[in-house]
XYZ file of C-alpha atoms in Angstrom:
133
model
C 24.895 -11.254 -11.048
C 26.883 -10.683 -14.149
C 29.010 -7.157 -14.400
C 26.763 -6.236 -17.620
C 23.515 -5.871 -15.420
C 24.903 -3.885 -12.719
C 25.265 0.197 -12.877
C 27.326 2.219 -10.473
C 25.560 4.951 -8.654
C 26.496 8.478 -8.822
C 27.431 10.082 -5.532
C 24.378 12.311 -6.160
C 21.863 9.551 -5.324
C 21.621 7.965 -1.843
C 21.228 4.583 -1.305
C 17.664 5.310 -0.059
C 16.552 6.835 -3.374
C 18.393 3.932 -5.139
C 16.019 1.455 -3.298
C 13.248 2.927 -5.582
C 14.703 2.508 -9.096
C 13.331 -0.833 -9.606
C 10.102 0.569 -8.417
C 9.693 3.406 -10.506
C 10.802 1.199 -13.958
C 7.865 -1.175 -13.102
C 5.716 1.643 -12.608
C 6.860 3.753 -15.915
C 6.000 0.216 -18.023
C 2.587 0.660 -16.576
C 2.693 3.886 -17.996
C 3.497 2.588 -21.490
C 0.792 0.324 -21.065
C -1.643 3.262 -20.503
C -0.354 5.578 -24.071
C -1.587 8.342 -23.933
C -2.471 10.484 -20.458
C -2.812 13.982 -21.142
C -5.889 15.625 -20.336
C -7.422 12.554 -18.578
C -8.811 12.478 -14.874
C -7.278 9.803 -13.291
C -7.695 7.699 -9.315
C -4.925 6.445 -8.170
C -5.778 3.533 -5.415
C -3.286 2.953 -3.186
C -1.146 6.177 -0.669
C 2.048 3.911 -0.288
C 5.425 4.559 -2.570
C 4.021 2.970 -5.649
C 0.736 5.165 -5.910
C 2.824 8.601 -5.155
C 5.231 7.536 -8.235
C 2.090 7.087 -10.353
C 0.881 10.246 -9.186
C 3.927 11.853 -10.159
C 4.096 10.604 -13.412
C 0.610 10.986 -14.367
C 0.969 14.669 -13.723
C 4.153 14.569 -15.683
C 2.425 13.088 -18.452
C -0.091 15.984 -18.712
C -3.400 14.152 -16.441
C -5.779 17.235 -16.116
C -6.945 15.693 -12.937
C -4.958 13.460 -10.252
C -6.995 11.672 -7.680
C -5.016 9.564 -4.817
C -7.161 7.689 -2.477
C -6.053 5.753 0.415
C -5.899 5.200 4.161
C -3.081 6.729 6.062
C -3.620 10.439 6.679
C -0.106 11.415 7.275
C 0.590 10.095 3.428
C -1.884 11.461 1.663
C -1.024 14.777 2.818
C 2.423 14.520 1.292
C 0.255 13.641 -2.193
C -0.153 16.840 -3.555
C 3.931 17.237 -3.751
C 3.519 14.039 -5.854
C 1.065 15.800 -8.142
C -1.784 14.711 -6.784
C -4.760 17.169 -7.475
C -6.540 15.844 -5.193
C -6.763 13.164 -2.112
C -9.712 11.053 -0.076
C -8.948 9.111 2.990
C -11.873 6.363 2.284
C -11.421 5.395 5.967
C -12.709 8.480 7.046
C -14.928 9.716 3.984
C -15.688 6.469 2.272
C -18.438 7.925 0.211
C -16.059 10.941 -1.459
C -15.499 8.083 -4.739
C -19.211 7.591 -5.068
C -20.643 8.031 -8.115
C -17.220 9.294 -10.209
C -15.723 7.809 -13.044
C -12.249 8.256 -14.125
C -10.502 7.981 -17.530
C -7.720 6.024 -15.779
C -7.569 4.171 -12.775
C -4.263 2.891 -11.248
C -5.029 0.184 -8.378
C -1.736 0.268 -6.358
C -3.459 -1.444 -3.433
C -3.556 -4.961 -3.843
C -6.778 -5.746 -1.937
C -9.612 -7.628 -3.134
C -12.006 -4.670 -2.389
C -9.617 -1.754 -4.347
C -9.579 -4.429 -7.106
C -13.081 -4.111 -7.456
C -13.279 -0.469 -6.816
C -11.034 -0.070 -9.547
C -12.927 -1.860 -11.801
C -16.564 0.407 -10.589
C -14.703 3.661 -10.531
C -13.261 3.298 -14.239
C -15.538 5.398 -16.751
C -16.884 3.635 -19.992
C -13.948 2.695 -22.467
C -11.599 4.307 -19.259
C -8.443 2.319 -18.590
C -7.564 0.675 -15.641
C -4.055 -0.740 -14.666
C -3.949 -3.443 -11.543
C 0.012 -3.170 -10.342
C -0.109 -5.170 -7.177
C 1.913 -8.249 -6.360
């Protein structure tokens, strides 16, 4: 890797925040992608690293609303330090989405089924952003 493309790390970040730069300058050029945010209601699909960095930055970028859904209790109850507004375990309450739309949807999943969840969930003329693998 050439010396150009390659920044040294202030002593002030560990090397276990470092592993999430790359990560969180994907998911702020999904952001760009999205324009503007403020004042939307948004679902974030997906409780892992990726969907707690959109839920942070939707929040930062003014969302009204900030749903994360997912399946792992223990994460979603970290969400709402992430800026999630709200969260819904759809292993336990899978009916909690039903029948909501969302300005935004961010599916952070990768599944075939959150793919089309996304895609029912997402109000008329909403946006949706798939950022899976």
């Amino acid at each position: 890797m050439p010396d150009a493309s390659c920044y040294p790390l202030p002593d002030s970040v560990s090397l276990i925040e470092a592993t999430q730069i790359e990560t969180l300058h994907c998911c702020l050029g999904g952001m760009e992608k999205l324009g503007t945010v403020s004042g939307a209601a948004a679902l974030v699909i997906g409780d892992g690293p990726v969907g707690m960095i959109f839920a942070c930055l939707l929040r930062l970028e003014g969302a009204r609303e900030v749903v994360v859904s997912g399946t792992q209790a223990f994460r979603l109850a970290k969400a709402d330090a992430f800026g999630a507004t709200e969260t819904v375990n759809v292993r336990t309450t899978p009916e909690a989405l039903a029948g909501r739309s969302f300005d935004i949807v961010i599916e952070a999943a990768g599944t075939p089924q959150t793919i089309a969840q996304s895609i029912e969930l997402a109000a008329p003329r909403g946006y949706r952003l798939t950022f899976t693998r």
